[in-house]
Amino acid sequence: DTAGTPQGAAKAAKAVLKKGVRLIIGPLLASEVNAVRPIADEAGVDVIAFSTDTDLAGGNVFLMGFLPRQEVIREVIYARREGLRRFAALAPDTPYGHLMVGALRDVADRSGGEVTEVAYFDPRQGGVTAAVAQLLGKGADSSEKAPDFDALMLPEGGKTLDQIARALAAAGLKPRRVQLLGSGLWDEPGTRRQSELIGGWFAAPDPSSWRGFAQRFESAYHYQPPRLASLAYDASGLAAVLANGEGGRPFSRGAILNPRGFSGVDGLFRFAGDGLVERGLAVLKVEPEGDEVVSAAPQSFRNLGY
């Protein structure tokens, strides 16, 4: 137990290393991973962490979490194949928001598209109306004017995403004219309860495996698993594979970097030499009765585009 602090994580790492462990799974938070890294490195032990902070990857740290940049690449490449070329973003003014917009600009440019509008909002202020007005000022209002973009990325979730959806509708944005694009934060049941988001696309693992996992989990523990539970399950499965030494000696770095990768509840994954996970993601469409797969997750690592 890290106790949710860097100090607690360091203490926990020292305790398990004294017991002779050869692989550490976790922790979750970036500050905790940073505290565990040098302790595990000194012991010659690798860390499979759940953080999405890509600056932590490398050396003895491998990131198992869902990486936002890969989500953007997957959905934008699909959008380009569907004929969409002009992209916009309404994002929080946070490191995560800027990371997502940066990824959008990069992949749009590389794929022959362009980013025509970007607006940021301060999540601490609790309002998005001004950012929506800024975003739509050049192309859409309550009239029938067309927006200046084909697709709009909304990298938010929960109550903030609900607020954004209502503000866009109130400002006159017509969903039938603009394709909404989400992020991994959309991968939860509450998203489909907001009617303005129906038809939106987001990249995530294929939900069919998750549904089976969730049923088994609920049968065993009598409550619905949190979405991140599959990461811990797949990491444990990975540890079992690494113990067999396939691709190298047990728990070796060579085994972790097996180019054939691994398969789990969240689909195909493998680790690159920089410590970042590469995942085969599907593109899902938000529907009232459940998300629909509109582009299946790849079955091999060829042409992932990451």
PDB file of C-alpha atoms in Angstrom:
ATOM      1  CA  ASP A   1       0.000   0.000   0.000  1.00  0.00           C
ATOM      2  CA  THR A   2       1.547   3.312  -1.118  1.00  0.00           C
ATOM      3  CA  ALA A   3      -0.876   5.308   1.067  1.00  0.00           C
ATOM      4  CA  GLY A   4      -1.270   7.578  -1.957  1.00  0.00           C
ATOM      5  CA  THR A   5       1.950   9.491  -1.315  1.00  0.00           C
ATOM      6  CA  PRO A   6       5.508   9.427  -2.701  1.00  0.00           C
ATOM      7  CA  GLN A   7       6.812   8.684   0.779  1.00  0.00           C
ATOM      8  CA  GLY A   8       4.407   5.788   1.159  1.00  0.00           C
ATOM      9  CA  ALA A   9       5.352   4.451  -2.273  1.00  0.00           C
ATOM     10  CA  ALA A  10       9.071   4.565  -1.433  1.00  0.00           C
ATOM     11  CA  LYS A  11       8.461   2.761   1.852  1.00  0.00           C
ATOM     12  CA  ALA A  12       6.351   0.090   0.134  1.00  0.00           C
ATOM     13  CA  ALA A  13       8.981  -0.440  -2.571  1.00  0.00           C
ATOM     14  CA  LYS A  14      11.740  -0.927  -0.008  1.00  0.00           C
ATOM     15  CA  ALA A  15       9.567  -3.384   1.907  1.00  0.00           C
ATOM     16  CA  VAL A  16       8.810  -5.631  -1.058  1.00  0.00           C
ATOM     17  CA  LEU A  17      12.359  -5.503  -2.392  1.00  0.00           C
ATOM     18  CA  LYS A  18      13.570  -6.853   0.936  1.00  0.00           C
ATOM     19  CA  LYS A  19      11.400  -9.885   0.197  1.00  0.00           C
ATOM     20  CA  GLY A  20      13.270 -10.512  -3.058  1.00  0.00           C
ATOM     21  CA  VAL A  21      10.660  -9.476  -5.617  1.00  0.00           C
ATOM     22  CA  ARG A  22      11.842  -9.370  -9.240  1.00  0.00           C
ATOM     23  CA  LEU A  23       9.123  -7.175 -10.723  1.00  0.00           C
ATOM     24  CA  ILE A  24       7.001  -4.335  -9.338  1.00  0.00           C
ATOM     25  CA  ILE A  25       3.487  -3.724 -10.698  1.00  0.00           C
ATOM     26  CA  GLY A  26       2.325  -0.174 -10.016  1.00  0.00           C
ATOM     27  CA  PRO A  27       2.115   2.387  -8.560  1.00  0.00           C
ATOM     28  CA  LEU A  28      -0.605   4.554 -10.098  1.00  0.00           C
ATOM     29  CA  LEU A  29       0.302   8.204  -9.546  1.00  0.00           C
ATOM     30  CA  ALA A  30       3.210   9.933 -11.275  1.00  0.00           C
ATOM     31  CA  SER A  31       4.731  11.237  -8.045  1.00  0.00           C
ATOM     32  CA  GLU A  32       4.692   7.722  -6.597  1.00  0.00           C
ATOM     33  CA  VAL A  33       6.311   6.229  -9.708  1.00  0.00           C
ATOM     34  CA  ASN A  34       9.033   8.871  -9.484  1.00  0.00           C
ATOM     35  CA  ALA A  35       9.713   7.880  -5.877  1.00  0.00           C
ATOM     36  CA  VAL A  36       9.840   4.158  -6.620  1.00  0.00           C
ATOM     37  CA  ARG A  37      12.023   4.369  -9.747  1.00  0.00           C
ATOM     38  CA  PRO A  38      15.479   4.911  -8.157  1.00  0.00           C
ATOM     39  CA  ILE A  39      14.825   2.404  -5.374  1.00  0.00           C
ATOM     40  CA  ALA A  40      13.845  -0.335  -7.825  1.00  0.00           C
ATOM     41  CA  ASP A  41      16.644   0.613 -10.217  1.00  0.00           C
ATOM     42  CA  GLU A  42      19.262   0.226  -7.515  1.00  0.00           C
ATOM     43  CA  ALA A  43      17.917  -3.291  -6.888  1.00  0.00           C
ATOM     44  CA  GLY A  44      17.915  -4.116 -10.620  1.00  0.00           C
ATOM     45  CA  VAL A  45      14.127  -4.488 -10.696  1.00  0.00           C
ATOM     46  CA  ASP A  46      11.817  -3.206 -13.425  1.00  0.00           C
ATOM     47  CA  VAL A  47       8.556  -1.363 -12.742  1.00  0.00           C
ATOM     48  CA  ILE A  48       5.299  -1.811 -14.697  1.00  0.00           C
ATOM     49  CA  ALA A  49       3.494   1.389 -13.681  1.00  0.00           C
ATOM     50  CA  PHE A  50      -0.030   2.614 -14.411  1.00  0.00           C
ATOM     51  CA  SER A  51       0.700   6.336 -14.811  1.00  0.00           C
ATOM     52  CA  THR A  52       0.044   8.086 -18.139  1.00  0.00           C
ATOM     53  CA  ASP A  53       2.841  10.650 -17.607  1.00  0.00           C
ATOM     54  CA  THR A  54       5.108   9.758 -20.523  1.00  0.00           C
ATOM     55  CA  ASP A  55       8.051  11.667 -19.004  1.00  0.00           C
ATOM     56  CA  LEU A  56       8.376   8.835 -16.480  1.00  0.00           C
ATOM     57  CA  ALA A  57       8.953   6.122 -19.079  1.00  0.00           C
ATOM     58  CA  GLY A  58      12.369   4.692 -19.813  1.00  0.00           C
ATOM     59  CA  GLY A  59      15.145   2.923 -17.995  1.00  0.00           C
ATOM     60  CA  ASN A  60      13.536   0.520 -15.556  1.00  0.00           C
ATOM     61  CA  VAL A  61      10.032   2.055 -15.833  1.00  0.00           C
ATOM     62  CA  PHE A  62       7.430   0.800 -18.311  1.00  0.00           C
ATOM     63  CA  LEU A  63       4.028   2.497 -18.504  1.00  0.00           C
ATOM     64  CA  MET A  64       0.994   0.225 -18.709  1.00  0.00           C
ATOM     65  CA  GLY A  65      -1.658   2.968 -18.641  1.00  0.00           C
ATOM     66  CA  PHE A  66      -3.736   4.186 -21.570  1.00  0.00           C
ATOM     67  CA  LEU A  67      -1.672   6.872 -23.300  1.00  0.00           C
ATOM     68  CA  PRO A  68      -3.724   9.882 -24.467  1.00  0.00           C
ATOM     69  CA  ARG A  69      -1.551  10.585 -27.522  1.00  0.00           C
ATOM     70  CA  GLN A  70      -2.281   7.134 -28.953  1.00  0.00           C
ATOM     71  CA  GLU A  71      -6.016   7.726 -28.530  1.00  0.00           C
ATOM     72  CA  VAL A  72      -5.794  10.950 -30.564  1.00  0.00           C
ATOM     73  CA  ILE A  73      -3.728   9.317 -33.306  1.00  0.00           C
ATOM     74  CA  ARG A  74      -6.133   6.396 -33.640  1.00  0.00           C
ATOM     75  CA  GLU A  75      -9.312   8.457 -33.883  1.00  0.00           C
ATOM     76  CA  VAL A  76      -7.882  11.178 -36.132  1.00  0.00           C
ATOM     77  CA  ILE A  77      -6.471   8.650 -38.599  1.00  0.00           C
ATOM     78  CA  TYR A  78      -9.918   7.037 -38.704  1.00  0.00           C
ATOM     79  CA  ALA A  79     -11.558  10.461 -39.167  1.00  0.00           C
ATOM     80  CA  ARG A  80      -9.225  11.231 -42.062  1.00  0.00           C
ATOM     81  CA  ARG A  81     -10.156   7.928 -43.701  1.00  0.00           C
ATOM     82  CA  GLU A  82     -13.779   8.986 -43.351  1.00  0.00           C
ATOM     83  CA  GLY A  83     -13.066  12.192 -45.260  1.00  0.00           C
ATOM     84  CA  LEU A  84     -12.797  14.686 -42.387  1.00  0.00           C
ATOM     85  CA  ARG A  85      -9.990  17.204 -42.841  1.00  0.00           C
ATOM     86  CA  ARG A  86     -10.501  20.264 -40.631  1.00  0.00           C
ATOM     87  CA  PHE A  87     -10.199  19.742 -36.884  1.00  0.00           C
ATOM     88  CA  ALA A  88     -10.841  21.871 -33.813  1.00  0.00           C
ATOM     89  CA  ALA A  89     -10.386  21.328 -30.083  1.00  0.00           C
ATOM     90  CA  LEU A  90     -11.999  22.563 -26.890  1.00  0.00           C
ATOM     91  CA  ALA A  91      -9.646  21.481 -24.121  1.00  0.00           C
ATOM     92  CA  PRO A  92      -8.810  22.174 -20.476  1.00  0.00           C
ATOM     93  CA  ASP A  93      -5.905  24.558 -19.909  1.00  0.00           C
ATOM     94  CA  THR A  94      -3.874  21.839 -18.209  1.00  0.00           C
ATOM     95  CA  PRO A  95      -0.832  19.744 -19.161  1.00  0.00           C
ATOM     96  CA  TYR A  96      -3.245  17.002 -20.271  1.00  0.00           C
ATOM     97  CA  GLY A  97      -5.266  19.399 -22.423  1.00  0.00           C
ATOM     98  CA  HIS A  98      -2.169  20.822 -24.093  1.00  0.00           C
ATOM     99  CA  LEU A  99      -0.799  17.309 -24.675  1.00  0.00           C
ATOM    100  CA  MET A 100      -4.018  16.330 -26.445  1.00  0.00           C
ATOM    101  CA  VAL A 101      -4.071  19.461 -28.609  1.00  0.00           C
ATOM    102  CA  GLY A 102      -0.402  18.977 -29.476  1.00  0.00           C
ATOM    103  CA  ALA A 103      -1.105  15.409 -30.551  1.00  0.00           C
ATOM    104  CA  LEU A 104      -4.085  16.606 -32.605  1.00  0.00           C
ATOM    105  CA  ARG A 105      -1.971  19.200 -34.434  1.00  0.00           C
ATOM    106  CA  ASP A 106       0.770  16.662 -35.093  1.00  0.00           C
ATOM    107  CA  VAL A 107      -1.368  13.837 -36.459  1.00  0.00           C
ATOM    108  CA  ALA A 108      -3.645  16.182 -38.416  1.00  0.00           C
ATOM    109  CA  ASP A 109      -0.627  17.702 -40.126  1.00  0.00           C
ATOM    110  CA  ARG A 110       1.009  14.336 -40.846  1.00  0.00           C
ATOM    111  CA  SER A 111      -2.208  12.932 -42.288  1.00  0.00           C
ATOM    112  CA  GLY A 112      -2.978  15.866 -44.607  1.00  0.00           C
ATOM    113  CA  GLY A 113      -5.510  17.601 -42.355  1.00  0.00           C
ATOM    114  CA  GLU A 114      -5.373  20.866 -40.418  1.00  0.00           C
ATOM    115  CA  VAL A 115      -6.392  22.290 -37.061  1.00  0.00           C
ATOM    116  CA  THR A 116      -8.466  25.408 -37.680  1.00  0.00           C
ATOM    117  CA  GLU A 117      -9.610  26.349 -34.165  1.00  0.00           C
ATOM    118  CA  VAL A 118      -8.461  25.711 -30.574  1.00  0.00           C
ATOM    119  CA  ALA A 119      -9.984  27.084 -27.392  1.00  0.00           C
ATOM    120  CA  TYR A 120      -8.916  26.380 -23.817  1.00  0.00           C
ATOM    121  CA  PHE A 121     -10.919  26.729 -20.627  1.00  0.00           C
ATOM    122  CA  ASP A 122      -9.757  26.895 -17.013  1.00  0.00           C
ATOM    123  CA  PRO A 123     -11.216  23.844 -15.220  1.00  0.00           C
ATOM    124  CA  ARG A 124     -10.742  25.595 -11.878  1.00  0.00           C
ATOM    125  CA  GLN A 125     -13.219  28.312 -12.883  1.00  0.00           C
ATOM    126  CA  GLY A 126     -16.030  25.822 -13.485  1.00  0.00           C
ATOM    127  CA  GLY A 127     -17.334  27.469 -16.657  1.00  0.00           C
ATOM    128  CA  VAL A 128     -16.838  26.805 -20.367  1.00  0.00           C
ATOM    129  CA  THR A 129     -19.176  29.391 -21.933  1.00  0.00           C
ATOM    130  CA  ALA A 130     -16.412  31.872 -22.822  1.00  0.00           C
ATOM    131  CA  ALA A 131     -14.266  29.144 -24.414  1.00  0.00           C
ATOM    132  CA  VAL A 132     -17.241  27.881 -26.436  1.00  0.00           C
ATOM    133  CA  ALA A 133     -17.936  31.427 -27.656  1.00  0.00           C
ATOM    134  CA  GLN A 134     -14.280  31.807 -28.658  1.00  0.00           C
ATOM    135  CA  LEU A 135     -14.314  28.458 -30.485  1.00  0.00           C
ATOM    136  CA  LEU A 136     -17.492  29.157 -32.405  1.00  0.00           C
ATOM    137  CA  GLY A 137     -16.980  32.860 -33.002  1.00  0.00           C
ATOM    138  CA  LYS A 138     -15.669  32.382 -36.539  1.00  0.00           C
ATOM    139  CA  GLY A 139     -18.071  29.778 -37.738  1.00  0.00           C
ATOM    140  CA  ALA A 140     -21.195  29.016 -35.737  1.00  0.00           C
ATOM    141  CA  ASP A 141     -23.753  30.722 -33.561  1.00  0.00           C
ATOM    142  CA  SER A 142     -27.453  30.311 -33.015  1.00  0.00           C
ATOM    143  CA  SER A 143     -28.000  30.878 -36.724  1.00  0.00           C
ATOM    144  CA  GLU A 144     -27.564  28.304 -39.465  1.00  0.00           C
ATOM    145  CA  LYS A 145     -23.976  29.287 -40.283  1.00  0.00           C
ATOM    146  CA  ALA A 146     -21.645  26.335 -40.747  1.00  0.00           C
ATOM    147  CA  PRO A 147     -18.679  25.913 -38.370  1.00  0.00           C
ATOM    148  CA  ASP A 148     -15.140  26.237 -39.667  1.00  0.00           C
ATOM    149  CA  PHE A 149     -14.262  22.609 -38.889  1.00  0.00           C
ATOM    150  CA  ASP A 150     -15.426  19.095 -39.686  1.00  0.00           C
ATOM    151  CA  ALA A 151     -14.534  17.504 -36.337  1.00  0.00           C
ATOM    152  CA  LEU A 152     -14.267  18.792 -32.774  1.00  0.00           C
ATOM    153  CA  MET A 153     -12.135  17.077 -30.135  1.00  0.00           C
ATOM    154  CA  LEU A 154     -13.419  17.269 -26.544  1.00  0.00           C
ATOM    155  CA  PRO A 155     -10.798  15.649 -24.281  1.00  0.00           C
ATOM    156  CA  GLU A 156     -12.881  15.727 -21.104  1.00  0.00           C
ATOM    157  CA  GLY A 157     -15.181  13.448 -19.185  1.00  0.00           C
ATOM    158  CA  GLY A 158     -17.765  13.310 -16.431  1.00  0.00           C
ATOM    159  CA  LYS A 159     -19.597  16.438 -15.321  1.00  0.00           C
ATOM    160  CA  THR A 160     -17.282  18.760 -17.233  1.00  0.00           C
ATOM    161  CA  LEU A 161     -18.014  16.931 -20.493  1.00  0.00           C
ATOM    162  CA  ASP A 162     -21.745  17.197 -19.766  1.00  0.00           C
ATOM    163  CA  GLN A 163     -21.352  20.941 -19.220  1.00  0.00           C
ATOM    164  CA  ILE A 164     -19.421  21.325 -22.486  1.00  0.00           C
ATOM    165  CA  ALA A 165     -22.038  19.364 -24.447  1.00  0.00           C
ATOM    166  CA  ARG A 166     -24.848  21.556 -23.117  1.00  0.00           C
ATOM    167  CA  ALA A 167     -22.896  24.753 -23.799  1.00  0.00           C
ATOM    168  CA  LEU A 168     -22.163  23.715 -27.387  1.00  0.00           C
ATOM    169  CA  ALA A 169     -25.832  22.901 -27.973  1.00  0.00           C
ATOM    170  CA  ALA A 170     -26.922  26.209 -26.456  1.00  0.00           C
ATOM    171  CA  ALA A 171     -24.460  28.044 -28.718  1.00  0.00           C
ATOM    172  CA  GLY A 172     -26.052  26.470 -31.773  1.00  0.00           C
ATOM    173  CA  LEU A 173     -23.513  23.819 -32.753  1.00  0.00           C
ATOM    174  CA  LYS A 174     -25.306  21.171 -34.795  1.00  0.00           C
ATOM    175  CA  PRO A 175     -23.941  17.651 -34.150  1.00  0.00           C
ATOM    176  CA  ARG A 176     -25.011  16.562 -37.627  1.00  0.00           C
ATOM    177  CA  ARG A 177     -22.615  19.158 -39.079  1.00  0.00           C
ATOM    178  CA  VAL A 178     -19.603  18.401 -36.867  1.00  0.00           C
ATOM    179  CA  GLN A 179     -18.204  15.048 -35.820  1.00  0.00           C
ATOM    180  CA  LEU A 180     -17.376  15.028 -32.110  1.00  0.00           C
ATOM    181  CA  LEU A 181     -14.176  13.263 -31.045  1.00  0.00           C
ATOM    182  CA  GLY A 182     -13.516  12.198 -27.475  1.00  0.00           C
ATOM    183  CA  SER A 183     -10.739  10.633 -25.461  1.00  0.00           C
ATOM    184  CA  GLY A 184     -10.360   7.730 -23.062  1.00  0.00           C
ATOM    185  CA  LEU A 185     -12.308   9.826 -20.554  1.00  0.00           C
ATOM    186  CA  TRP A 186     -15.408   9.068 -22.642  1.00  0.00           C
ATOM    187  CA  ASP A 187     -15.047   5.349 -21.905  1.00  0.00           C
ATOM    188  CA  GLU A 188     -17.662   5.193 -19.165  1.00  0.00           C
ATOM    189  CA  PRO A 189     -21.459   4.702 -19.164  1.00  0.00           C
ATOM    190  CA  GLY A 190     -22.277   8.301 -18.231  1.00  0.00           C
ATOM    191  CA  THR A 191     -21.147   9.577 -21.631  1.00  0.00           C
ATOM    192  CA  ARG A 192     -24.093   8.061 -23.484  1.00  0.00           C
ATOM    193  CA  ARG A 193     -26.574   9.715 -21.121  1.00  0.00           C
ATOM    194  CA  GLN A 194     -25.782  13.108 -22.678  1.00  0.00           C
ATOM    195  CA  SER A 195     -27.863  13.234 -25.873  1.00  0.00           C
ATOM    196  CA  GLU A 196     -25.579  15.833 -27.509  1.00  0.00           C
ATOM    197  CA  LEU A 197     -22.714  13.311 -27.450  1.00  0.00           C
ATOM    198  CA  ILE A 198     -24.573  10.523 -29.246  1.00  0.00           C
ATOM    199  CA  GLY A 199     -22.733   9.717 -32.461  1.00  0.00           C
ATOM    200  CA  GLY A 200     -19.373  10.931 -31.147  1.00  0.00           C
ATOM    201  CA  TRP A 201     -16.244   8.835 -31.695  1.00  0.00           C
ATOM    202  CA  PHE A 202     -13.471   7.950 -29.280  1.00  0.00           C
ATOM    203  CA  ALA A 203     -10.585   5.469 -29.255  1.00  0.00           C
ATOM    204  CA  ALA A 204     -10.469   2.767 -26.603  1.00  0.00           C
ATOM    205  CA  PRO A 205      -9.965  -0.966 -26.188  1.00  0.00           C
ATOM    206  CA  ASP A 206     -12.621  -3.169 -27.795  1.00  0.00           C
ATOM    207  CA  PRO A 207     -15.447  -3.331 -25.213  1.00  0.00           C
ATOM    208  CA  SER A 208     -16.354  -6.992 -25.829  1.00  0.00           C
ATOM    209  CA  SER A 209     -13.482  -8.362 -23.710  1.00  0.00           C
ATOM    210  CA  TRP A 210     -14.177  -5.807 -20.988  1.00  0.00           C
ATOM    211  CA  ARG A 211     -17.819  -6.889 -20.718  1.00  0.00           C
ATOM    212  CA  GLY A 212     -16.803 -10.494 -20.114  1.00  0.00           C
ATOM    213  CA  PHE A 213     -14.196  -9.415 -17.571  1.00  0.00           C
ATOM    214  CA  ALA A 214     -16.692  -7.170 -15.778  1.00  0.00           C
ATOM    215  CA  GLN A 215     -19.200 -10.020 -15.506  1.00  0.00           C
ATOM    216  CA  ARG A 216     -16.588 -12.370 -14.034  1.00  0.00           C
ATOM    217  CA  PHE A 217     -15.396  -9.647 -11.668  1.00  0.00           C
ATOM    218  CA  GLU A 218     -18.914  -8.869 -10.419  1.00  0.00           C
ATOM    219  CA  SER A 219     -19.652 -12.558  -9.960  1.00  0.00           C
ATOM    220  CA  ALA A 220     -16.547 -12.922  -7.793  1.00  0.00           C
ATOM    221  CA  TYR A 221     -16.646  -9.662  -5.818  1.00  0.00           C
ATOM    222  CA  HIS A 222     -20.333  -8.600  -6.031  1.00  0.00           C
ATOM    223  CA  TYR A 223     -19.724  -5.102  -7.379  1.00  0.00           C
ATOM    224  CA  GLN A 224     -18.908  -3.573 -10.763  1.00  0.00           C
ATOM    225  CA  PRO A 225     -15.179  -3.145 -11.396  1.00  0.00           C
ATOM    226  CA  PRO A 226     -13.758   0.341 -11.910  1.00  0.00           C
ATOM    227  CA  ARG A 227     -12.527   0.874 -15.467  1.00  0.00           C
ATOM    228  CA  LEU A 228      -8.867   0.717 -14.424  1.00  0.00           C
ATOM    229  CA  ALA A 229      -9.291  -2.769 -12.924  1.00  0.00           C
ATOM    230  CA  SER A 230      -8.434  -4.348 -16.263  1.00  0.00           C
ATOM    231  CA  LEU A 231      -5.009  -2.684 -16.199  1.00  0.00           C
ATOM    232  CA  ALA A 232      -4.146  -4.424 -12.950  1.00  0.00           C
ATOM    233  CA  TYR A 233      -5.546  -7.707 -14.265  1.00  0.00           C
ATOM    234  CA  ASP A 234      -3.558  -7.501 -17.506  1.00  0.00           C
ATOM    235  CA  ALA A 235      -0.397  -6.478 -15.631  1.00  0.00           C
ATOM    236  CA  SER A 236      -0.769  -9.530 -13.412  1.00  0.00           C
ATOM    237  CA  GLY A 237      -1.244 -11.700 -16.485  1.00  0.00           C
ATOM    238  CA  LEU A 238       1.868 -10.108 -17.978  1.00  0.00           C
ATOM    239  CA  ALA A 239       3.830 -10.977 -14.835  1.00  0.00           C
ATOM    240  CA  ALA A 240       2.754 -14.607 -15.177  1.00  0.00           C
ATOM    241  CA  VAL A 241       4.015 -14.665 -18.782  1.00  0.00           C
ATOM    242  CA  LEU A 242       7.290 -12.977 -17.814  1.00  0.00           C
ATOM    243  CA  ALA A 243       7.814 -15.571 -15.069  1.00  0.00           C
ATOM    244  CA  ASN A 244       8.007 -18.215 -17.797  1.00  0.00           C
ATOM    245  CA  GLY A 245      10.908 -16.382 -19.408  1.00  0.00           C
ATOM    246  CA  GLU A 246       9.469 -16.308 -22.922  1.00  0.00           C
ATOM    247  CA  GLY A 247      11.623 -13.881 -24.932  1.00  0.00           C
ATOM    248  CA  GLY A 248      14.379 -13.913 -22.295  1.00  0.00           C
ATOM    249  CA  ARG A 249      15.104 -15.076 -18.758  1.00  0.00           C
ATOM    250  CA  PRO A 250      12.242 -14.734 -16.221  1.00  0.00           C
ATOM    251  CA  PHE A 251      11.290 -11.098 -15.582  1.00  0.00           C
ATOM    252  CA  SER A 252      14.097  -9.869 -17.823  1.00  0.00           C
ATOM    253  CA  ARG A 253      13.956  -6.627 -19.764  1.00  0.00           C
ATOM    254  CA  GLY A 254      14.262  -8.659 -22.946  1.00  0.00           C
ATOM    255  CA  ALA A 255      11.104 -10.569 -22.011  1.00  0.00           C
ATOM    256  CA  ILE A 256       9.242  -7.316 -21.279  1.00  0.00           C
ATOM    257  CA  LEU A 257      10.298  -5.957 -24.693  1.00  0.00           C
ATOM    258  CA  ASN A 258       9.124  -9.042 -26.578  1.00  0.00           C
ATOM    259  CA  PRO A 259       8.168  -7.564 -30.002  1.00  0.00           C
ATOM    260  CA  ARG A 260       5.324 -10.063 -30.383  1.00  0.00           C
ATOM    261  CA  GLY A 261       3.668  -8.379 -27.448  1.00  0.00           C
ATOM    262  CA  PHE A 262       0.922  -9.645 -25.205  1.00  0.00           C
ATOM    263  CA  SER A 263      -2.855  -9.915 -25.183  1.00  0.00           C
ATOM    264  CA  GLY A 264      -5.217  -9.100 -22.331  1.00  0.00           C
ATOM    265  CA  VAL A 265      -8.648  -7.798 -21.414  1.00  0.00           C
ATOM    266  CA  ASP A 266      -7.767  -4.484 -23.078  1.00  0.00           C
ATOM    267  CA  GLY A 267      -6.499  -6.150 -26.233  1.00  0.00           C
ATOM    268  CA  LEU A 268      -3.106  -6.278 -27.874  1.00  0.00           C
ATOM    269  CA  PHE A 269      -0.208  -4.451 -26.197  1.00  0.00           C
ATOM    270  CA  ARG A 270       3.571  -4.371 -26.115  1.00  0.00           C
ATOM    271  CA  PHE A 271       6.313  -2.136 -24.770  1.00  0.00           C
ATOM    272  CA  ALA A 272       8.686  -0.059 -26.882  1.00  0.00           C
ATOM    273  CA  GLY A 273      12.307   0.536 -25.959  1.00  0.00           C
ATOM    274  CA  ASP A 274      11.402   3.961 -24.537  1.00  0.00           C
ATOM    275  CA  GLY A 275       9.180   2.310 -21.918  1.00  0.00           C
ATOM    276  CA  LEU A 276       5.888   3.361 -23.493  1.00  0.00           C
ATOM    277  CA  VAL A 277       3.107   0.876 -24.137  1.00  0.00           C
ATOM    278  CA  GLU A 278       1.749   0.440 -27.657  1.00  0.00           C
ATOM    279  CA  ARG A 279      -1.893  -0.628 -27.811  1.00  0.00           C
ATOM    280  CA  GLY A 280      -4.218  -1.798 -30.534  1.00  0.00           C
ATOM    281  CA  LEU A 281      -7.265   0.428 -30.003  1.00  0.00           C
ATOM    282  CA  ALA A 282     -10.720   0.336 -31.566  1.00  0.00           C
ATOM    283  CA  VAL A 283     -12.749   3.406 -32.517  1.00  0.00           C
ATOM    284  CA  LEU A 284     -16.109   3.457 -30.768  1.00  0.00           C
ATOM    285  CA  LYS A 285     -19.284   5.403 -31.504  1.00  0.00           C
ATOM    286  CA  VAL A 286     -21.427   6.608 -28.621  1.00  0.00           C
ATOM    287  CA  GLU A 287     -24.912   5.101 -28.822  1.00  0.00           C
ATOM    288  CA  PRO A 288     -27.783   5.227 -26.279  1.00  0.00           C
ATOM    289  CA  GLU A 289     -27.773   1.467 -25.716  1.00  0.00           C
ATOM    290  CA  GLY A 290     -24.007   1.038 -25.635  1.00  0.00           C
ATOM    291  CA  ASP A 291     -20.897   1.996 -27.558  1.00  0.00           C
ATOM    292  CA  GLU A 292     -20.644   0.593 -31.083  1.00  0.00           C
ATOM    293  CA  VAL A 293     -17.339  -0.420 -32.670  1.00  0.00           C
ATOM    294  CA  VAL A 294     -16.986   1.479 -35.977  1.00  0.00           C
ATOM    295  CA  SER A 295     -13.341   0.512 -36.552  1.00  0.00           C
ATOM    296  CA  ALA A 296     -12.099  -2.724 -35.022  1.00  0.00           C
ATOM    297  CA  ALA A 297      -8.926  -2.912 -32.964  1.00  0.00           C
ATOM    298  CA  PRO A 298      -5.977  -4.210 -35.024  1.00  0.00           C
ATOM    299  CA  GLN A 299      -4.983  -7.828 -34.573  1.00  0.00           C
ATOM    300  CA  SER A 300      -1.283  -7.175 -35.183  1.00  0.00           C
ATOM    301  CA  PHE A 301       1.239  -4.409 -34.540  1.00  0.00           C
ATOM    302  CA  ARG A 302       1.681  -3.465 -38.170  1.00  0.00           C
ATOM    303  CA  ASN A 303       0.711   0.109 -39.089  1.00  0.00           C
ATOM    304  CA  LEU A 304      -0.346   1.262 -35.621  1.00  0.00           C
ATOM    305  CA  GLY A 305       0.925   4.724 -36.565  1.00  0.00           C
ATOM    306  CA  TYR A 306       2.388   5.560 -33.161  1.00  0.00           C
TER     307      TYR A 306
END
